[in-house]
């Protein structure tokens, strides 16, 4: 009887130790997972045109190429800033309707009803200034 009791105690303690170890591991993993989200934090599909020679994703901060992933059927919106002339010019296939060249301010919006990877640049600055909209 006495032996049986102490055996039980040892098993119970071993179980507690394992449990503590598991909790510690889980906590560490949670902290590590928090590092993933860098960037602008704005809505998906919002892109700044300028102020220099650049497209900048308002969502994740990527530039030249500014890369945004949006759901099928949603809209990408480009907003002009700065004093240089720029445009949003679809290149390659699949394509979308390009904007005109404009300077300083204003917006251009395109709705993407079909999935695909849409590449664009600026008609003024060409391959110096690029972006990609991934529709999925
Ligand atoms: Cu440009």
mmCIF file of N, CA and C and ligand atoms in Angstrom:
data_model
loop_
_atom_site.group_PDB
_atom_site.id
_atom_site.type_symbol
_atom_site.label_atom_id
_atom_site.label_comp_id
_atom_site.label_asym_id
_atom_site.label_seq_id
_atom_site.Cartn_x
_atom_site.Cartn_y
_atom_site.Cartn_z
ATOM 1 N N UNK A 1 0.836 -1.215 0.000
ATOM 2 C CA UNK A 1 0.000 0.000 0.000
ATOM 3 C C UNK A 1 0.864 1.255 0.000
ATOM 4 N N UNK A 2 1.855 1.281 0.844
ATOM 5 C CA UNK A 2 2.737 2.436 0.952
ATOM 6 C C UNK A 2 3.537 2.629 -0.349
ATOM 7 N N UNK A 3 4.027 1.506 -0.901
ATOM 8 C CA UNK A 3 4.801 1.543 -2.139
ATOM 9 C C UNK A 3 3.926 2.073 -3.296
ATOM 10 N N UNK A 4 2.729 1.558 -3.337
ATOM 11 C CA UNK A 4 1.801 1.934 -4.398
ATOM 12 C C UNK A 4 1.539 3.460 -4.357
ATOM 13 N N UNK A 5 1.378 3.996 -3.174
ATOM 14 C CA UNK A 5 1.122 5.437 -3.041
ATOM 15 C C UNK A 5 2.288 6.273 -3.551
ATOM 16 N N UNK A 6 3.517 5.885 -3.207
ATOM 17 C CA UNK A 6 4.652 6.716 -3.618
ATOM 18 C C UNK A 6 4.884 6.605 -5.126
ATOM 19 N N UNK A 7 4.584 5.420 -5.687
ATOM 20 C CA UNK A 7 4.686 5.281 -7.145
ATOM 21 C C UNK A 7 3.726 6.263 -7.843
ATOM 22 N N UNK A 8 2.526 6.302 -7.314
ATOM 23 C CA UNK A 8 1.514 7.197 -7.871
ATOM 24 C C UNK A 8 1.985 8.662 -7.822
ATOM 25 N N UNK A 9 2.618 9.008 -6.700
ATOM 26 C CA UNK A 9 3.113 10.378 -6.538
ATOM 27 C C UNK A 9 4.162 10.713 -7.604
ATOM 28 N N UNK A 10 5.072 9.759 -7.848
ATOM 29 C CA UNK A 10 6.130 9.999 -8.845
ATOM 30 C C UNK A 10 5.528 10.208 -10.239
ATOM 31 N N UNK A 11 4.566 9.360 -10.585
ATOM 32 C CA UNK A 11 3.929 9.472 -11.912
ATOM 33 C C UNK A 11 3.223 10.822 -12.047
ATOM 34 N N UNK A 12 2.533 11.211 -10.962
ATOM 35 C CA UNK A 12 1.810 12.480 -11.004
ATOM 36 C C UNK A 12 2.776 13.655 -11.195
ATOM 37 N N UNK A 13 3.902 13.613 -10.504
ATOM 38 C CA UNK A 13 4.888 14.695 -10.621
ATOM 39 C C UNK A 13 5.474 14.769 -12.034
ATOM 40 N N UNK A 14 5.738 13.561 -12.590
ATOM 41 C CA UNK A 14 6.273 13.520 -13.951
ATOM 42 C C UNK A 14 5.284 14.153 -14.923
ATOM 43 N N UNK A 15 4.001 13.877 -14.714
ATOM 44 C CA UNK A 15 2.985 14.462 -15.577
ATOM 45 C C UNK A 15 2.955 15.976 -15.467
ATOM 46 N N UNK A 16 3.086 16.483 -14.276
ATOM 47 C CA UNK A 16 3.099 17.934 -14.067
ATOM 48 C C UNK A 16 4.281 18.582 -14.787
ATOM 49 N N UNK A 17 5.449 17.932 -14.679
ATOM 50 C CA UNK A 17 6.641 18.483 -15.305
ATOM 51 C C UNK A 17 6.459 18.567 -16.816
ATOM 52 N N UNK A 18 5.898 17.504 -17.413
ATOM 53 C CA UNK A 18 5.691 17.497 -18.862
ATOM 54 C C UNK A 18 4.721 18.599 -19.259
ATOM 55 N N UNK A 19 3.703 18.762 -18.450
ATOM 56 C CA UNK A 19 2.699 19.778 -18.720
ATOM 57 C C UNK A 19 3.327 21.169 -18.722
ATOM 58 N N UNK A 20 4.147 21.444 -17.731
ATOM 59 C CA UNK A 20 4.796 22.744 -17.649
ATOM 60 C C UNK A 20 5.658 23.005 -18.867
ATOM 61 N N UNK A 21 6.369 21.991 -19.301
ATOM 62 C CA UNK A 21 7.234 22.128 -20.466
ATOM 63 C C UNK A 21 6.419 22.480 -21.710
ATOM 64 N N UNK A 22 5.282 21.822 -21.858
ATOM 65 C CA UNK A 22 4.431 22.097 -23.023
ATOM 66 C C UNK A 22 3.937 23.536 -23.019
ATOM 67 N N UNK A 23 3.533 23.999 -21.874
ATOM 68 C CA UNK A 23 3.025 25.371 -21.800
ATOM 69 C C UNK A 23 4.096 26.387 -22.186
ATOM 70 N N UNK A 24 5.285 26.122 -21.716
ATOM 71 C CA UNK A 24 6.395 27.036 -22.024
ATOM 72 C C UNK A 24 6.623 27.092 -23.534
ATOM 73 N N UNK A 25 6.614 25.915 -24.163
ATOM 74 C CA UNK A 25 6.844 25.858 -25.611
ATOM 75 C C UNK A 25 5.784 26.614 -26.390
ATOM 76 N N UNK A 26 4.558 26.456 -25.997
ATOM 77 C CA UNK A 26 3.466 27.127 -26.693
ATOM 78 C C UNK A 26 3.617 28.651 -26.589
ATOM 79 N N UNK A 27 3.984 29.112 -25.401
ATOM 80 C CA UNK A 27 4.150 30.552 -25.216
ATOM 81 C C UNK A 27 5.238 31.106 -26.120
ATOM 82 N N UNK A 28 6.334 30.417 -26.221
ATOM 83 C CA UNK A 28 7.429 30.865 -27.080
ATOM 84 C C UNK A 28 7.008 30.952 -28.533
ATOM 85 N N UNK A 29 6.266 29.957 -28.976
ATOM 86 C CA UNK A 29 5.818 29.953 -30.372
ATOM 87 C C UNK A 29 4.912 31.131 -30.673
ATOM 88 N N UNK A 30 4.053 31.486 -29.752
ATOM 89 C CA UNK A 30 3.144 32.610 -29.965
ATOM 90 C C UNK A 30 3.896 33.914 -30.144
ATOM 91 N N UNK A 31 4.912 34.110 -29.355
ATOM 92 C CA UNK A 31 5.692 35.345 -29.468
ATOM 93 C C UNK A 31 6.380 35.413 -30.823
ATOM 94 N N UNK A 32 6.953 34.295 -31.259
ATOM 95 C CA UNK A 32 7.646 34.251 -32.547
ATOM 96 C C UNK A 32 6.711 34.548 -33.700
ATOM 97 N N UNK A 33 5.489 34.069 -33.629
ATOM 98 C CA UNK A 33 4.537 34.258 -34.718
ATOM 99 C C UNK A 33 4.139 35.710 -34.906
ATOM 100 N N UNK A 34 4.299 36.537 -33.924
ATOM 101 C CA UNK A 34 3.868 37.925 -34.034
ATOM 102 C C UNK A 34 4.726 38.768 -34.947
ATOM 103 N N UNK A 35 5.866 38.300 -35.362
ATOM 104 C CA UNK A 35 6.781 39.126 -36.147
ATOM 105 C C UNK A 35 6.436 39.236 -37.614
ATOM 106 N N UNK A 36 5.407 38.566 -38.078
ATOM 107 C CA UNK A 36 5.171 38.455 -39.519
ATOM 108 C C UNK A 36 4.655 39.694 -40.219
ATOM 109 N N UNK A 37 3.981 40.580 -39.542
ATOM 110 C CA UNK A 37 3.188 41.574 -40.260
ATOM 111 C C UNK A 37 3.817 42.921 -40.542
ATOM 112 N N UNK A 38 4.928 43.082 -41.160
ATOM 113 C CA UNK A 38 5.465 44.422 -41.395
ATOM 114 C C UNK A 38 4.645 45.201 -42.399
ATOM 115 N N UNK A 39 4.950 46.465 -42.624
ATOM 116 C CA UNK A 39 4.338 47.187 -43.721
ATOM 117 C C UNK A 39 3.438 48.327 -43.317
ATOM 118 N N UNK A 40 2.677 48.802 -44.292
ATOM 119 C CA UNK A 40 1.935 50.023 -44.108
ATOM 120 C C UNK A 40 0.681 49.891 -43.274
ATOM 121 N N UNK A 41 0.019 48.765 -43.337
ATOM 122 C CA UNK A 41 -1.160 48.568 -42.530
ATOM 123 C C UNK A 41 -2.437 49.148 -43.101
ATOM 124 N N UNK A 42 -2.389 49.715 -44.285
ATOM 125 C CA UNK A 42 -3.582 50.262 -44.920
ATOM 126 C C UNK A 42 -4.408 49.166 -45.565
ATOM 127 N N UNK A 43 -5.491 49.548 -46.240
ATOM 128 C CA UNK A 43 -6.346 48.551 -46.885
ATOM 129 C C UNK A 43 -5.638 47.877 -48.061
ATOM 130 N N UNK A 44 -6.000 46.634 -48.356
ATOM 131 C CA UNK A 44 -5.420 45.958 -49.514
ATOM 132 C C UNK A 44 -5.848 46.681 -50.790
ATOM 133 N N UNK A 45 -4.950 46.698 -51.763
ATOM 134 C CA UNK A 45 -5.271 47.299 -53.049
ATOM 135 C C UNK A 45 -5.122 48.803 -53.093
ATOM 136 N N UNK A 46 -4.624 49.416 -52.026
ATOM 137 C CA UNK A 46 -4.377 50.860 -52.068
ATOM 138 C C UNK A 46 -2.907 51.094 -52.376
ATOM 139 N N UNK A 47 -2.639 51.839 -53.450
ATOM 140 C CA UNK A 47 -1.277 52.049 -53.909
ATOM 141 C C UNK A 47 -1.039 53.545 -54.090
ATOM 142 N N UNK A 48 0.080 54.029 -53.552
ATOM 143 C CA UNK A 48 0.458 55.423 -53.752
ATOM 144 C C UNK A 48 1.319 55.549 -54.998
ATOM 145 N N UNK A 49 0.996 56.523 -55.843
ATOM 146 C CA UNK A 49 1.752 56.798 -57.063
ATOM 147 C C UNK A 49 2.623 58.021 -56.789
ATOM 148 N N UNK A 50 3.939 57.847 -56.744
ATOM 149 C CA UNK A 50 4.831 58.913 -56.322
ATOM 150 C C UNK A 50 5.074 58.808 -54.835
ATOM 151 N N UNK A 51 5.585 59.814 -54.134
ATOM 152 C CA UNK A 51 5.902 61.138 -54.630
ATOM 153 C C UNK A 51 7.163 61.191 -55.490
ATOM 154 N N UNK A 52 8.048 60.227 -55.364
ATOM 155 C CA UNK A 52 9.186 60.117 -56.278
ATOM 156 C C UNK A 52 8.811 59.217 -57.443
ATOM 157 N N UNK A 53 9.778 58.465 -57.937
ATOM 158 C CA UNK A 53 9.536 57.552 -59.051
ATOM 159 C C UNK A 53 9.263 56.173 -58.458
ATOM 160 N N UNK A 54 8.032 55.995 -57.989
ATOM 161 C CA UNK A 54 7.719 54.752 -57.273
ATOM 162 C C UNK A 54 6.217 54.530 -57.148
ATOM 163 N N UNK A 55 5.860 53.249 -57.169
ATOM 164 C CA UNK A 55 4.558 52.816 -56.686
ATOM 165 C C UNK A 55 4.787 52.197 -55.309
ATOM 166 N N UNK A 56 3.967 52.568 -54.321
ATOM 167 C CA UNK A 56 4.119 52.024 -52.975
ATOM 168 C C UNK A 56 2.781 51.446 -52.514
ATOM 169 N N UNK A 57 2.802 50.170 -52.111
ATOM 170 C CA UNK A 57 1.596 49.561 -51.563
ATOM 171 C C UNK A 57 1.275 50.184 -50.211
ATOM 172 N N UNK A 58 0.053 50.704 -50.071
ATOM 173 C CA UNK A 58 -0.375 51.227 -48.780
ATOM 174 C C UNK A 58 -0.632 50.135 -47.769
ATOM 175 N N UNK A 59 -0.760 48.913 -48.266
ATOM 176 C CA UNK A 59 -1.087 47.789 -47.375
ATOM 177 C C UNK A 59 0.156 47.179 -46.754
ATOM 178 N N UNK A 60 1.184 46.910 -47.571
ATOM 179 C CA UNK A 60 2.342 46.184 -47.047
ATOM 180 C C UNK A 60 3.672 46.909 -47.251
ATOM 181 N N UNK A 61 3.633 48.089 -47.830
ATOM 182 C CA UNK A 61 4.852 48.888 -47.944
ATOM 183 C C UNK A 61 5.781 48.505 -49.084
ATOM 184 N N UNK A 62 5.444 47.497 -49.877
ATOM 185 C CA UNK A 62 6.322 47.127 -50.986
ATOM 186 C C UNK A 62 6.336 48.225 -52.042
ATOM 187 N N UNK A 63 7.459 48.350 -52.756
ATOM 188 C CA UNK A 63 7.546 49.337 -53.828
ATOM 189 C C UNK A 63 8.434 48.817 -54.959
ATOM 190 N N UNK A 64 8.053 49.193 -56.186
ATOM 191 C CA UNK A 64 8.860 48.880 -57.375
ATOM 192 C C UNK A 64 9.438 47.466 -57.384
ATOM 193 N N UNK A 65 8.687 46.415 -57.392
ATOM 194 C CA UNK A 65 7.238 46.481 -57.571
ATOM 195 C C UNK A 65 6.477 46.608 -56.249
ATOM 196 N N UNK A 66 5.437 47.416 -56.294
ATOM 197 C CA UNK A 66 4.427 47.390 -55.237
ATOM 198 C C UNK A 66 3.565 46.163 -55.509
ATOM 199 N N UNK A 67 3.497 45.249 -54.571
ATOM 200 C CA UNK A 67 2.765 43.996 -54.786
ATOM 201 C C UNK A 67 1.589 43.930 -53.820
ATOM 202 N N UNK A 68 0.401 43.841 -54.406
ATOM 203 C CA UNK A 68 -0.798 43.724 -53.584
ATOM 204 C C UNK A 68 -1.591 42.503 -54.000
ATOM 205 N N UNK A 69 -2.144 41.802 -53.036
ATOM 206 C CA UNK A 69 -3.028 40.669 -53.307
ATOM 207 C C UNK A 69 -4.427 41.050 -52.865
ATOM 208 N N UNK A 70 -5.380 40.966 -53.811
ATOM 209 C CA UNK A 70 -6.763 41.353 -53.511
ATOM 210 C C UNK A 70 -7.704 40.218 -53.903
ATOM 211 N N UNK A 71 -8.872 40.156 -53.315
ATOM 212 C CA UNK A 71 -9.836 39.112 -53.692
ATOM 213 C C UNK A 71 -10.460 39.394 -55.053
ATOM 214 N N UNK A 72 -10.848 38.322 -55.750
ATOM 215 C CA UNK A 72 -11.561 38.464 -57.020
ATOM 216 C C UNK A 72 -12.791 39.342 -56.820
ATOM 217 N N UNK A 73 -12.989 40.278 -57.730
ATOM 218 C CA UNK A 73 -14.151 41.148 -57.672
ATOM 219 C C UNK A 73 -13.935 42.423 -56.883
ATOM 220 N N UNK A 74 -12.766 42.603 -56.297
ATOM 221 C CA UNK A 74 -12.523 43.823 -55.526
ATOM 222 C C UNK A 74 -11.716 44.824 -56.346
ATOM 223 N N UNK A 75 -11.471 45.968 -55.756
ATOM 224 C CA UNK A 75 -10.955 47.119 -56.491
ATOM 225 C C UNK A 75 -9.590 47.548 -55.977
ATOM 226 N N UNK A 76 -8.697 47.835 -56.900
ATOM 227 C CA UNK A 76 -7.423 48.464 -56.557
ATOM 228 C C UNK A 76 -7.547 49.963 -56.821
ATOM 229 N N UNK A 77 -7.000 50.769 -55.919
ATOM 230 C CA UNK A 77 -7.078 52.216 -56.060
ATOM 231 C C UNK A 77 -5.689 52.830 -55.961
ATOM 232 N N UNK A 78 -5.317 53.597 -56.979
ATOM 233 C CA UNK A 78 -4.033 54.284 -56.989
ATOM 234 C C UNK A 78 -4.272 55.762 -56.663
ATOM 235 N N UNK A 79 -3.425 56.313 -55.819
ATOM 236 C CA UNK A 79 -3.546 57.712 -55.407
ATOM 237 C C UNK A 79 -2.256 58.451 -55.741
ATOM 238 N N UNK A 80 -2.377 59.515 -56.537
ATOM 239 C CA UNK A 80 -1.208 60.300 -56.949
ATOM 240 C C UNK A 80 -0.771 61.240 -55.829
ATOM 241 N N UNK A 81 0.547 61.337 -55.660
ATOM 242 C CA UNK A 81 1.127 62.311 -54.732
ATOM 243 C C UNK A 81 2.356 62.924 -55.395
ATOM 244 N N UNK A 82 2.831 64.003 -54.858
ATOM 245 C CA UNK A 82 4.045 64.624 -55.382
ATOM 246 C C UNK A 82 3.786 65.434 -56.641
ATOM 247 N N UNK A 83 4.855 65.864 -57.309
ATOM 248 C CA UNK A 83 4.718 66.811 -58.415
ATOM 249 C C UNK A 83 5.111 66.228 -59.767
ATOM 250 N N UNK A 84 5.513 64.953 -59.817
ATOM 251 C CA UNK A 84 5.930 64.349 -61.082
ATOM 252 C C UNK A 84 4.737 63.720 -61.804
ATOM 253 N N UNK A 85 4.755 63.737 -63.151
ATOM 254 C CA UNK A 85 3.697 63.050 -63.901
ATOM 255 C C UNK A 85 3.894 61.533 -63.875
ATOM 256 N N UNK A 86 2.804 60.808 -63.671
ATOM 257 C CA UNK A 86 2.857 59.343 -63.667
ATOM 258 C C UNK A 86 1.572 58.802 -64.284
ATOM 259 N N UNK A 87 1.626 57.508 -64.610
ATOM 260 C CA UNK A 87 0.399 56.813 -64.992
ATOM 261 C C UNK A 87 0.444 55.391 -64.468
ATOM 262 N N UNK A 88 -0.705 54.736 -64.530
ATOM 263 C CA UNK A 88 -0.790 53.299 -64.250
ATOM 264 C C UNK A 88 -1.038 52.639 -65.600
ATOM 265 N N UNK A 89 -0.024 51.940 -66.099
ATOM 266 C CA UNK A 89 -0.082 51.365 -67.444
ATOM 267 C C UNK A 89 0.012 49.845 -67.355
ATOM 268 N N UNK A 90 -1.058 49.174 -67.748
ATOM 269 C CA UNK A 90 -1.055 47.709 -67.734
ATOM 270 C C UNK A 90 -0.039 47.193 -68.735
ATOM 271 N N UNK A 91 0.748 46.206 -68.331
ATOM 272 C CA UNK A 91 1.709 45.586 -69.254
ATOM 273 C C UNK A 91 1.515 44.075 -69.237
ATOM 274 N N UNK A 92 1.644 43.452 -70.397
ATOM 275 C CA UNK A 92 1.544 41.997 -70.492
ATOM 276 C C UNK A 92 0.113 41.520 -70.382
ATOM 277 N N UNK A 93 -0.029 40.239 -70.077
ATOM 278 C CA UNK A 93 -1.328 39.585 -70.010
ATOM 279 C C UNK A 93 -1.409 38.747 -68.731
ATOM 280 N N UNK A 94 -2.536 38.755 -68.030
ATOM 281 C CA UNK A 94 -3.763 39.491 -68.342
ATOM 282 C C UNK A 94 -3.563 40.993 -68.163
ATOM 283 N N UNK A 95 -4.435 41.755 -68.803
ATOM 284 C CA UNK A 95 -4.292 43.206 -68.756
ATOM 285 C C UNK A 95 -5.535 43.849 -68.160
ATOM 286 N N UNK A 96 -5.422 45.125 -67.879
ATOM 287 C CA UNK A 96 -6.569 45.914 -67.416
ATOM 288 C C UNK A 96 -6.490 47.275 -68.097
ATOM 289 N N UNK A 97 -7.487 48.105 -67.923
ATOM 290 C CA UNK A 97 -7.536 49.403 -68.588
ATOM 291 C C UNK A 97 -6.570 50.362 -67.900
ATOM 292 N N UNK A 98 -5.636 50.924 -68.667
ATOM 293 C CA UNK A 98 -4.637 51.821 -68.110
ATOM 294 C C UNK A 98 -5.232 53.193 -67.829
ATOM 295 N N UNK A 99 -4.591 53.915 -66.937
ATOM 296 C CA UNK A 99 -5.014 55.304 -66.669
ATOM 297 C C UNK A 99 -4.314 56.221 -67.669
ATOM 298 N N UNK A 100 -4.739 57.452 -67.723
ATOM 299 C CA UNK A 100 -3.971 58.467 -68.422
ATOM 300 C C UNK A 100 -2.826 58.936 -67.535
ATOM 301 N N UNK A 101 -1.943 59.743 -68.117
ATOM 302 C CA UNK A 101 -0.868 60.346 -67.331
ATOM 303 C C UNK A 101 -1.412 61.573 -66.627
ATOM 304 N N UNK A 102 -1.137 61.647 -65.330
ATOM 305 C CA UNK A 102 -1.600 62.810 -64.584
ATOM 306 C C UNK A 102 -0.547 63.206 -63.557
ATOM 307 N N UNK A 103 -0.721 64.404 -63.028
ATOM 308 C CA UNK A 103 0.297 64.979 -62.141
ATOM 309 C C UNK A 103 -0.332 65.432 -60.840
ATOM 310 N N UNK A 104 0.318 65.118 -59.747
ATOM 311 C CA UNK A 104 0.032 65.764 -58.467
ATOM 312 C C UNK A 104 -0.999 65.116 -57.593
ATOM 313 N N UNK A 105 -2.237 64.985 -58.057
ATOM 314 C CA UNK A 105 -3.259 64.447 -57.166
ATOM 315 C C UNK A 105 -4.305 63.702 -57.979
ATOM 316 N N UNK A 106 -5.225 63.081 -57.286
ATOM 317 C CA UNK A 106 -6.281 62.326 -57.944
ATOM 318 C C UNK A 106 -6.109 60.845 -57.701
ATOM 319 N N UNK A 107 -7.123 60.103 -58.092
ATOM 320 C CA UNK A 107 -7.093 58.660 -57.901
ATOM 321 C C UNK A 107 -7.521 57.973 -59.180
ATOM 322 N N UNK A 108 -7.190 56.701 -59.268
ATOM 323 C CA UNK A 108 -7.615 55.843 -60.372
ATOM 324 C C UNK A 108 -7.971 54.496 -59.767
ATOM 325 N N UNK A 109 -9.120 53.967 -60.120
ATOM 326 C CA UNK A 109 -9.577 52.710 -59.527
ATOM 327 C C UNK A 109 -9.922 51.719 -60.627
ATOM 328 N N UNK A 110 -9.547 50.463 -60.402
ATOM 329 C CA UNK A 110 -9.865 49.381 -61.335
ATOM 330 C C UNK A 110 -10.425 48.213 -60.541
ATOM 331 N N UNK A 111 -11.558 47.692 -60.993
ATOM 332 C CA UNK A 111 -12.134 46.494 -60.385
ATOM 333 C C UNK A 111 -11.679 45.269 -61.180
ATOM 334 N N UNK A 112 -11.293 44.233 -60.461
ATOM 335 C CA UNK A 112 -10.741 43.028 -61.090
ATOM 336 C C UNK A 112 -11.676 41.839 -60.875
ATOM 337 N N UNK A 113 -12.521 41.536 -61.884
ATOM 338 C CA UNK A 113 -13.465 40.427 -61.735
ATOM 339 C C UNK A 113 -12.867 39.059 -62.023
ATOM 340 N N UNK A 114 -11.643 39.018 -62.576
ATOM 341 C CA UNK A 114 -11.038 37.747 -62.990
ATOM 342 C C UNK A 114 -9.702 37.555 -62.278
ATOM 343 N N UNK A 115 -9.487 36.354 -61.730
ATOM 344 C CA UNK A 115 -8.227 36.051 -61.042
ATOM 345 C C UNK A 115 -7.055 36.099 -62.013
ATOM 346 N N UNK A 116 -5.903 36.469 -61.502
ATOM 347 C CA UNK A 116 -4.695 36.504 -62.326
ATOM 348 C C UNK A 116 -3.657 37.418 -61.703
ATOM 349 N N UNK A 117 -2.482 37.463 -62.311
ATOM 350 C CA UNK A 117 -1.403 38.345 -61.867
ATOM 351 C C UNK A 117 -1.247 39.455 -62.891
ATOM 352 N N UNK A 118 -1.581 40.659 -62.486
ATOM 353 C CA UNK A 118 -1.624 41.813 -63.383
ATOM 354 C C UNK A 118 -0.407 42.704 -63.114
ATOM 355 N N UNK A 119 0.430 42.854 -64.138
ATOM 356 C CA UNK A 119 1.632 43.669 -64.013
ATOM 357 C C UNK A 119 1.364 45.050 -64.598
ATOM 358 N N UNK A 120 1.977 46.049 -64.006
ATOM 359 C CA UNK A 120 1.842 47.386 -64.561
ATOM 360 C C UNK A 120 3.107 48.189 -64.307
ATOM 361 N N UNK A 121 3.237 49.268 -65.084
ATOM 362 C CA UNK A 121 4.312 50.217 -64.824
ATOM 363 C C UNK A 121 3.755 51.610 -65.060
ATOM 364 N N UNK A 122 4.651 52.572 -65.157
ATOM 365 C CA UNK A 122 4.260 53.962 -65.396
ATOM 366 C C UNK A 122 4.684 54.309 -66.815
ATOM 367 N N UNK A 123 3.789 54.892 -67.604
ATOM 368 C CA UNK A 123 4.101 55.211 -68.997
ATOM 369 C C UNK A 123 5.229 56.228 -69.099
ATOM 370 N N UNK A 124 5.412 57.038 -68.062
ATOM 371 C CA UNK A 124 6.478 58.046 -68.078
ATOM 372 C C UNK A 124 7.815 57.429 -67.673
ATOM 373 N N UNK A 125 7.807 56.609 -66.665
ATOM 374 C CA UNK A 125 9.063 56.109 -66.092
ATOM 375 C C UNK A 125 9.355 54.645 -66.410
ATOM 376 N N UNK A 126 8.461 53.962 -67.076
ATOM 377 C CA UNK A 126 8.705 52.607 -67.562
ATOM 378 C C UNK A 126 9.106 51.642 -66.470
ATOM 379 N N UNK A 127 10.154 50.869 -66.756
ATOM 380 C CA UNK A 127 10.546 49.786 -65.843
ATOM 381 C C UNK A 127 11.173 50.290 -64.556
ATOM 382 N N UNK A 128 11.418 51.598 -64.441
ATOM 383 C CA UNK A 128 11.904 52.152 -63.170
ATOM 384 C C UNK A 128 10.809 52.127 -62.108
ATOM 385 N N UNK A 129 9.571 52.006 -62.564
ATOM 386 C CA UNK A 129 8.427 52.226 -61.673
ATOM 387 C C UNK A 129 7.386 51.153 -61.978
ATOM 388 N N UNK A 130 7.305 50.160 -61.102
ATOM 389 C CA UNK A 130 6.491 48.983 -61.436
ATOM 390 C C UNK A 130 5.621 48.536 -60.260
ATOM 391 N N UNK A 131 4.621 47.744 -60.612
ATOM 392 C CA UNK A 131 3.753 47.182 -59.587
ATOM 393 C C UNK A 131 3.049 45.921 -60.099
ATOM 394 N N UNK A 132 2.490 45.194 -59.162
ATOM 395 C CA UNK A 132 1.780 43.953 -59.483
ATOM 396 C C UNK A 132 0.532 43.860 -58.609
ATOM 397 N N UNK A 133 -0.585 43.534 -59.249
ATOM 398 C CA UNK A 133 -1.804 43.219 -58.498
ATOM 399 C C UNK A 133 -2.091 41.738 -58.687
ATOM 400 N N UNK A 134 -2.086 40.990 -57.605
ATOM 401 C CA UNK A 134 -2.416 39.572 -57.655
ATOM 402 C C UNK A 134 -3.875 39.449 -57.229
ATOM 403 N N UNK A 135 -4.718 38.944 -58.140
ATOM 404 C CA UNK A 135 -6.148 38.799 -57.867
ATOM 405 C C UNK A 135 -6.431 37.313 -57.677
ATOM 406 N N UNK A 136 -6.968 36.977 -56.521
ATOM 407 C CA UNK A 136 -7.226 35.544 -56.257
ATOM 408 C C UNK A 136 -8.437 35.363 -55.362
HETATM 409 CU CU1 LIG B 1 6.029 57.602 -63.152
#
